[in-house]
């Protein structure tokens, strides 16, 4: 079953077209993240879905009802889409309870049970009900905003970078509480974000957006492991490219002859090697390399290393992600192995592999 | 930002240029009263006072500075300033304000020679001030709004409810208060109070006499009470404010036929007493009074042997009530008007 | 010596100036109260408990209630149309809605009276004051609407509210401070208004006080009326504080500045345009047209030299008063924004209260004071300039305080650390950074002084005429043609106010 269907949507910001034909399917009960750098048009897409802005072409279908396009237009207040803005935007003149109850019919607004239930669901103390928004922390405000959006039981909730204004520590905790609450309510969610970790951890489906187009839509594992193009690969995580030559289902490059993930045309390609695909061992065996430096993060560390050719001259510089418990001093000679198959790209596009989804 | 700066800068430059251009006027005007000059507090017409002052300076070389105001305000101001008042000479349009200052004991006796220049009827028994001009009460009416037969016979008729909403007066002004003082003097306090109640309930109150006349002229109100000279001045100029109106003199010693005396006095505390007396003598002299008679003031001259403007109704024909001007009581009028709720 | 919370000493000259400003501002209040006490209880009762006072109270209340209601409705609806709907030419309308401030209210009433001579009483007073004062509501409300994050409205829409209900339930409550501020400003102006009401023959406390002054100079009845009027002002200030409540109405978060959704007007487009057009015609068209008419008619007795001298003395007074006010406001503004202490709070409140008193009250108090205790300055321009400073110091202060934000304490500290002494720091850092604000403040005071009528009528030294008093004496005698050149000059002088206020409202929503 499909909750949201976006078909060929085009839209403008001012006089410039910023969405050049978007197609997106959001299955019922799923969480879809729209991931892209700022200015890529993701917020405009969200505004078209919520009804704050009409598309110039294409259509938006909600539960089989066309709400925009094909001559139809449903104003935002009748779309039953819960909306949470970047900073929550609690109504500053209302108490927390009144904020949460804002969208309920007049008769139900006095019913504090639903309010308390929602606050509890988001891990908030129902004792906060009488408080004013400015007496709450940023994370609490954001949770209240989500409770408010959930209160009228919307058929879809859209979140516009809801965690970006929070501190790093707070962000993860809030995100978890929100994910749990949304899951509990079984509501369909669209999240807009520029944070790849957030998109990958929060969503069942990730849509990657670049300059007004969706370049790839798929599960987090798909989009991370099998990016459709170089840019997506770079955007989703640390990516390094090594040039190579494809022969059949293998590719020959500075790291040796590696297995290909998917297919690629014969000839020269760029091979994507993520840092976590490199494994270092002190014993000889794989490609020889020498540690240049280590950036330590605690749970893991990034080791910068230079490949060493047979004459002992330094060659290609690469980064490997290692367990934080291992120590790699500069100058240590190591051997490098590549784990699993690799993706190859021709002129930025991934081989001939069709985009999944 | 840059735009705002440049606009402000331009504003500043313009102001500075304007200031320099008009500098002499500004600085002189902003200066304190000059204690060496003869200081006149004048509630009389600005043009006339100015003309007198200029001629006086030309004749005697005595420098004069003038503060303008209106009767009761200036009278009370002098009283509050007391012995330290900067005023040397006080000129009024009506006598009650003069009486206020006189009763506070602040006036010097007028030179007998000056007094002799003015008819006996135009000087108070107290001899502390002297008449310098006279004006008559009139009813101004709009013949297209009211027939002559319907006009009141006496000013006292206007308190009748049938006049409600049909007459106007400048009740806040000193001129009107002088007329009320005549009503108090001729009819007594009780009747005056009743008449004032009639004004409060049924009269339309305007800001000043000209506004009354123009309202009558425009047909907004059929009749109005004021002094004669506003009408004659307008007739002599454009007639714009009076072409649809006529005047009615009540005569027969009616309080509405009251002729108000404009006064001149020298302050007891004056540091230029001699010059002040000279100025008063000049104003009441044949020359000073002729200036009045030929000016656009259209007031009656009061100097011996000086004829008023021939356009005016002759003063003796007005049959004004016979009153000693020094008995016209300003504070009593204010009290009655305050009680009536007009002030 | 005042100490701030942080314990830093404030420079002596700053403290002395601030104290002086506070004392000067509280002077009129004290004098009016003292003069009223002098009257004695019995006399006071007979002067206050009389039908005339009841009538004035009725008139004043009716005027304030009706005009405040009308200006609020007009201000809110025009602001909403301009800021939140697809009104064609919204940017132009926004400027036009502020332009009426360039026409002093008493010039506006003159224009209306020449067009409709039968306009008078409450009806006329409400009409003219509404047209002159609705920008006081429009400006803060439209500024607040601009600064309001549009996602607030969007959130309400997504929660099932239509555009109109979203405005009522989510936006309007957030405009409360701005609206209240505008309403207070309108009420205070109405209490102080003299010219319009005298011209339209509608007596209120202010016109009665001036009339009393003309009858009796500074007497007890005048002082008592002033006391009542002062009470009304203070009552309004208190009511405003109570209505604002103690709760802060800070923004919860500062969202990305985004273009708001402009509601389509549909079939309301024509009525909306008619409202804006009609309002512009009534508030701007009428004054400009009748002024043009009387200027064209010409005044045979017009004396260019007198006019120039009047312009000159007005500019002279405005320059001196403006400069003095800015110089006095500067240290106070510094103290208020940099060193919170009892002194800075007292000074701030004092200037605020004093400036909300009608000009007639301040002027009367200064006459009473100088005639009794300060004879050497009695009837000098010093007193007049002092009155201007008392009445208009907050206008300078608002601008200077806003510009202080451009010169944060860290910058002056940096200058000190780089070896500049206090004086050099002031001259090289603080002054250049706050100069635009100081200049804007100066301009605001300059304009206010140039068009001030009531205090000038009472306090002008012998022989001094300003544009406002010259205009007044001509229009008082219904000499419309004679008043026209002065009216034109008054409008010319006030025009920059439009620009300044539009600019300020962009910076500071609370005006």
Tab-separated table of N, CA and C in Angstrom, chain B residues 160-252:
chain	number	residue	atom	x	y	z
B	160	UNK	N	-33.235	81.442	25.164
B	160	UNK	CA	-34.490	80.728	24.972
B	160	UNK	C	-34.238	79.433	24.180
B	161	UNK	N	-34.858	78.329	24.607
B	161	UNK	CA	-34.621	77.053	23.910
B	161	UNK	C	-34.919	77.120	22.419
B	162	UNK	N	-35.761	78.063	21.985
B	162	UNK	CA	-36.066	78.092	20.554
B	162	UNK	C	-34.836	78.498	19.735
B	163	UNK	N	-33.825	79.066	20.410
B	163	UNK	CA	-32.581	79.425	19.710
B	163	UNK	C	-31.554	78.275	19.757
B	164	UNK	N	-31.947	77.203	20.371
B	164	UNK	CA	-30.996	76.113	20.562
B	164	UNK	C	-30.406	75.650	19.232
B	165	UNK	N	-29.093	75.604	19.175
B	165	UNK	CA	-28.403	75.146	17.976
B	165	UNK	C	-28.359	76.179	16.872
B	166	UNK	N	-28.920	77.393	17.144
B	166	UNK	CA	-29.005	78.384	16.059
B	166	UNK	C	-28.071	79.565	16.252
B	167	UNK	N	-27.325	79.597	17.331
B	167	UNK	CA	-26.402	80.728	17.494
B	167	UNK	C	-25.012	80.278	17.905
B	168	UNK	N	-24.050	81.039	17.475
B	168	UNK	CA	-22.670	80.686	17.762
B	168	UNK	C	-21.965	81.790	18.529
B	169	UNK	N	-20.933	81.421	19.263
B	169	UNK	CA	-20.136	82.407	19.991
B	169	UNK	C	-18.758	81.814	20.249
B	170	UNK	N	-17.749	82.696	20.387
B	170	UNK	CA	-16.394	82.247	20.699
B	170	UNK	C	-16.211	82.325	22.201
B	171	UNK	N	-16.831	81.391	22.895
B	171	UNK	CA	-16.943	81.508	24.346
B	171	UNK	C	-15.601	81.443	25.063
B	172	UNK	N	-14.620	80.830	24.438
B	172	UNK	CA	-13.342	80.703	25.118
B	172	UNK	C	-12.511	81.970	25.056
B	173	UNK	N	-12.928	82.920	24.234
B	173	UNK	CA	-12.092	84.100	24.016
B	173	UNK	C	-12.382	85.235	24.985
B	174	UNK	N	-11.421	86.134	25.101
B	174	UNK	CA	-11.537	87.260	26.021
B	174	UNK	C	-12.647	88.219	25.581
B	175	UNK	N	-12.837	88.349	24.270
B	175	UNK	CA	-13.875	89.249	23.776
B	175	UNK	C	-15.225	88.843	24.348
B	176	UNK	N	-15.507	87.590	24.227
B	176	UNK	CA	-16.794	87.085	24.685
B	176	UNK	C	-16.919	87.252	26.193
B	177	UNK	N	-15.810	87.001	26.891
B	177	UNK	CA	-15.866	87.134	28.347
B	177	UNK	C	-16.140	88.575	28.763
B	178	UNK	N	-15.681	89.524	27.958
B	178	UNK	CA	-15.986	90.928	28.243
B	178	UNK	C	-17.485	91.167	28.082
B	179	UNK	N	-18.056	90.572	27.049
B	179	UNK	CA	-19.503	90.727	26.831
B	179	UNK	C	-20.261	90.140	28.023
B	180	UNK	N	-19.806	88.962	28.486
B	180	UNK	CA	-20.457	88.357	29.652
B	180	UNK	C	-20.323	89.273	30.867
B	181	UNK	N	-19.177	89.904	30.997
B	181	UNK	CA	-18.996	90.791	32.154
B	181	UNK	C	-19.993	91.942	32.092
B	182	UNK	N	-20.329	92.393	30.881
B	182	UNK	CA	-21.340	93.449	30.736
B	182	UNK	C	-22.720	92.918	31.136
B	183	UNK	N	-22.985	91.669	30.787
B	183	UNK	CA	-24.276	91.077	31.173
B	183	UNK	C	-24.365	90.980	32.692
B	184	UNK	N	-23.236	90.559	33.320
B	184	UNK	CA	-23.222	90.489	34.780
B	184	UNK	C	-23.479	91.874	35.361
B	185	UNK	N	-22.835	92.906	34.785
B	185	UNK	CA	-22.951	94.262	35.334
B	185	UNK	C	-24.354	94.831	35.134
B	186	UNK	N	-24.998	94.544	34.022
B	186	UNK	CA	-26.302	95.153	33.764
B	186	UNK	C	-27.448	94.299	34.295
B	187	UNK	N	-27.330	92.986	34.231
B	187	UNK	CA	-28.468	92.125	34.559
B	187	UNK	C	-28.324	91.427	35.904
B	188	UNK	N	-27.133	91.425	36.451
B	188	UNK	CA	-26.920	90.719	37.714
B	188	UNK	C	-26.424	89.291	37.476
B	189	UNK	N	-25.824	88.743	38.540
B	189	UNK	CA	-25.174	87.445	38.445
B	189	UNK	C	-26.119	86.307	38.078
B	190	UNK	N	-27.315	86.312	38.695
B	190	UNK	CA	-28.237	85.195	38.515
B	190	UNK	C	-28.678	85.093	37.062
B	191	UNK	N	-29.052	86.253	36.503
B	191	UNK	CA	-29.511	86.236	35.120
B	191	UNK	C	-28.361	85.884	34.167
B	192	UNK	N	-27.175	86.373	34.514
B	192	UNK	CA	-26.019	86.053	33.678
B	192	UNK	C	-25.764	84.538	33.691
B	193	UNK	N	-25.906	83.945	34.885
B	193	UNK	CA	-25.666	82.504	34.999
B	193	UNK	C	-26.688	81.736	34.166
B	194	UNK	N	-27.945	82.185	34.216
B	194	UNK	CA	-28.989	81.513	33.439
B	194	UNK	C	-28.691	81.639	31.941
B	195	UNK	N	-28.234	82.826	31.576
B	195	UNK	CA	-27.924	83.048	30.153
B	195	UNK	C	-26.775	82.137	29.699
B	196	UNK	N	-25.782	82.011	30.576
B	196	UNK	CA	-24.641	81.144	30.244
B	196	UNK	C	-25.083	79.690	30.118
B	197	UNK	N	-26.049	79.300	30.958
B	197	UNK	CA	-26.562	77.937	30.843
B	197	UNK	C	-27.217	77.744	29.472
B	198	UNK	N	-27.944	78.809	29.053
B	198	UNK	CA	-28.549	78.771	27.720
B	198	UNK	C	-27.495	78.598	26.641
B	199	UNK	N	-26.357	79.284	26.825
B	199	UNK	CA	-25.256	79.142	25.848
B	199	UNK	C	-24.706	77.711	25.859
B	200	UNK	N	-24.497	77.196	27.074
B	200	UNK	CA	-23.935	75.845	27.181
B	200	UNK	C	-24.858	74.818	26.513
B	201	UNK	N	-26.172	74.993	26.742
B	201	UNK	CA	-27.113	74.006	26.220
B	201	UNK	C	-27.402	74.198	24.736
B	202	UNK	N	-27.508	75.457	24.315
B	202	UNK	CA	-28.019	75.663	22.958
B	202	UNK	C	-27.095	76.403	22.009
B	203	UNK	N	-26.009	76.969	22.531
B	203	UNK	CA	-25.119	77.736	21.644
B	203	UNK	C	-24.063	76.835	21.039
B	204	UNK	N	-23.536	77.230	19.864
B	204	UNK	CA	-22.421	76.481	19.284
B	204	UNK	C	-21.148	77.271	19.553
B	205	UNK	N	-20.193	76.578	20.141
B	205	UNK	CA	-19.001	77.296	20.570
B	205	UNK	C	-17.901	77.170	19.519
B	206	UNK	N	-17.398	78.310	19.089
B	206	UNK	CA	-16.326	78.335	18.085
B	206	UNK	C	-15.037	78.811	18.723
B	207	UNK	N	-13.950	78.622	17.953
B	207	UNK	CA	-12.641	78.936	18.506
B	207	UNK	C	-12.400	80.414	18.665
B	208	UNK	N	-12.933	81.201	17.752
B	208	UNK	CA	-12.746	82.644	17.855
B	208	UNK	C	-13.801	83.347	17.005
B	209	UNK	N	-13.772	84.681	17.043
B	209	UNK	CA	-14.810	85.471	16.378
B	209	UNK	C	-14.832	85.233	14.870
B	210	UNK	N	-13.661	85.093	14.284
B	210	UNK	CA	-13.630	84.897	12.833
B	210	UNK	C	-14.302	83.583	12.467
B	211	UNK	N	-14.063	82.590	13.296
B	211	UNK	CA	-14.700	81.298	13.032
B	211	UNK	C	-16.212	81.412	13.158
B	212	UNK	N	-16.677	82.212	14.114
B	212	UNK	CA	-18.123	82.435	14.267
B	212	UNK	C	-18.672	83.068	12.991
B	213	UNK	N	-18.006	84.149	12.563
B	213	UNK	CA	-18.484	84.881	11.386
B	213	UNK	C	-18.488	83.971	10.154
B	214	UNK	N	-17.434	83.184	9.994
B	214	UNK	CA	-17.369	82.332	8.803
B	214	UNK	C	-18.403	81.223	8.859
B	215	UNK	N	-18.715	80.757	10.066
B	215	UNK	CA	-19.748	79.727	10.195
B	215	UNK	C	-21.107	80.305	9.812
B	216	UNK	N	-21.366	81.548	10.218
B	216	UNK	CA	-22.618	82.205	9.849
B	216	UNK	C	-22.633	82.428	8.334
B	217	UNK	N	-21.530	82.892	7.826
B	217	UNK	CA	-21.415	83.156	6.394
B	217	UNK	C	-21.678	81.892	5.573
B	218	UNK	N	-21.186	80.761	6.100
B	218	UNK	CA	-21.356	79.499	5.369
B	218	UNK	C	-22.710	78.863	5.644
B	219	UNK	N	-23.514	79.516	6.492
B	219	UNK	CA	-24.852	78.992	6.751
B	219	UNK	C	-24.885	77.838	7.724
B	220	UNK	N	-23.738	77.574	8.420
B	220	UNK	CA	-23.739	76.467	9.372
B	220	UNK	C	-24.527	76.813	10.623
B	221	UNK	N	-24.649	78.090	10.891
B	221	UNK	CA	-25.414	78.547	12.038
B	221	UNK	C	-25.996	79.907	11.618
B	222	UNK	N	-27.300	80.183	11.950
B	222	UNK	CA	-27.925	81.397	11.388
B	222	UNK	C	-27.378	82.704	11.966
B	223	UNK	N	-27.109	82.749	13.295
B	223	UNK	CA	-26.622	84.001	13.888
B	223	UNK	C	-25.447	83.727	14.806
B	224	UNK	N	-24.670	84.791	15.083
B	224	UNK	CA	-23.552	84.644	15.993
B	224	UNK	C	-23.271	85.953	16.710
B	225	UNK	N	-22.669	85.840	17.905
B	225	UNK	CA	-22.297	87.023	18.680
B	225	UNK	C	-20.809	87.266	18.477
B	226	UNK	N	-20.461	88.546	18.174
B	226	UNK	CA	-19.038	88.866	18.049
B	226	UNK	C	-18.861	90.371	18.107
B	227	UNK	N	-17.672	90.835	17.798
B	227	UNK	CA	-17.430	92.279	17.737
B	227	UNK	C	-17.538	92.745	16.291
B	228	UNK	N	-17.815	94.047	16.187
B	228	UNK	CA	-18.101	94.600	14.863
B	228	UNK	C	-16.926	94.538	13.896
B	229	UNK	N	-15.692	94.729	14.405
B	229	UNK	CA	-14.587	95.024	13.489
B	229	UNK	C	-14.166	93.846	12.620
B	230	UNK	N	-14.461	92.629	13.069
B	230	UNK	CA	-14.108	91.480	12.234
B	230	UNK	C	-14.848	91.570	10.901
B	231	UNK	N	-16.131	92.013	11.013
B	231	UNK	CA	-16.975	92.100	9.819
B	231	UNK	C	-16.474	93.203	8.897
B	232	UNK	N	-16.169	94.376	9.482
B	232	UNK	CA	-15.741	95.496	8.638
B	232	UNK	C	-14.385	95.217	7.991
B	233	UNK	N	-13.541	94.523	8.729
B	233	UNK	CA	-12.232	94.196	8.151
B	233	UNK	C	-12.388	93.264	6.963
B	234	UNK	N	-13.245	92.287	7.124
B	234	UNK	CA	-13.442	91.334	6.036
B	234	UNK	C	-14.097	92.031	4.843
B	235	UNK	N	-15.034	92.927	5.127
B	235	UNK	CA	-15.697	93.674	4.051
B	235	UNK	C	-14.684	94.527	3.282
B	236	UNK	N	-13.725	95.087	4.039
B	236	UNK	CA	-12.731	95.949	3.390
B	236	UNK	C	-11.737	95.137	2.574
B	237	UNK	N	-11.595	93.861	2.922
B	237	UNK	CA	-10.636	93.029	2.183
B	237	UNK	C	-11.360	92.229	1.106
B	238	UNK	N	-11.503	90.940	1.305
B	238	UNK	CA	-12.029	90.093	0.221
B	238	UNK	C	-13.521	89.814	0.353
B	239	UNK	N	-14.102	90.094	1.502
B	239	UNK	CA	-15.508	89.757	1.800
B	239	UNK	C	-15.734	88.237	1.817
B	240	UNK	N	-14.661	87.477	1.742
B	240	UNK	CA	-14.814	86.025	1.624
B	240	UNK	C	-15.512	85.426	2.832
B	241	UNK	N	-15.300	86.042	4.010
B	241	UNK	CA	-15.863	85.451	5.210
B	241	UNK	C	-17.160	86.097	5.633
B	242	UNK	N	-17.640	87.106	4.880
B	242	UNK	CA	-18.796	87.849	5.386
B	242	UNK	C	-19.788	88.245	4.307
B	243	UNK	N	-19.560	87.831	3.055
B	243	UNK	CA	-20.417	88.363	1.986
B	243	UNK	C	-21.872	87.932	2.118
B	244	UNK	N	-22.141	86.836	2.823
B	244	UNK	CA	-23.536	86.395	2.983
B	244	UNK	C	-24.141	86.869	4.295
B	245	UNK	N	-23.485	87.798	4.975
B	245	UNK	CA	-23.948	88.144	6.324
B	245	UNK	C	-24.264	89.629	6.439
B	246	UNK	N	-25.059	89.931	7.479
B	246	UNK	CA	-25.332	91.318	7.850
B	246	UNK	C	-25.128	91.438	9.344
B	247	UNK	N	-25.050	92.705	9.807
B	247	UNK	CA	-24.879	92.930	11.242
B	247	UNK	C	-26.150	93.503	11.840
B	248	UNK	N	-26.434	93.103	13.068
B	248	UNK	CA	-27.520	93.710	13.841
B	248	UNK	C	-26.919	94.301	15.110
B	249	UNK	N	-27.180	95.620	15.339
B	249	UNK	CA	-26.781	96.246	16.608
B	249	UNK	C	-27.999	96.216	17.527
B	250	UNK	N	-27.843	95.780	18.742
B	250	UNK	CA	-29.019	95.661	19.629
B	250	UNK	C	-29.499	97.038	20.113
B	251	UNK	N	-28.538	97.989	20.329
B	251	UNK	CA	-28.859	99.346	20.830
B	251	UNK	C	-29.694	99.312	22.109
B	252	UNK	N	-30.427	100.409	22.390
B	252	UNK	CA	-31.341	100.510	23.548
B	252	UNK	C	-30.698	100.081	24.856
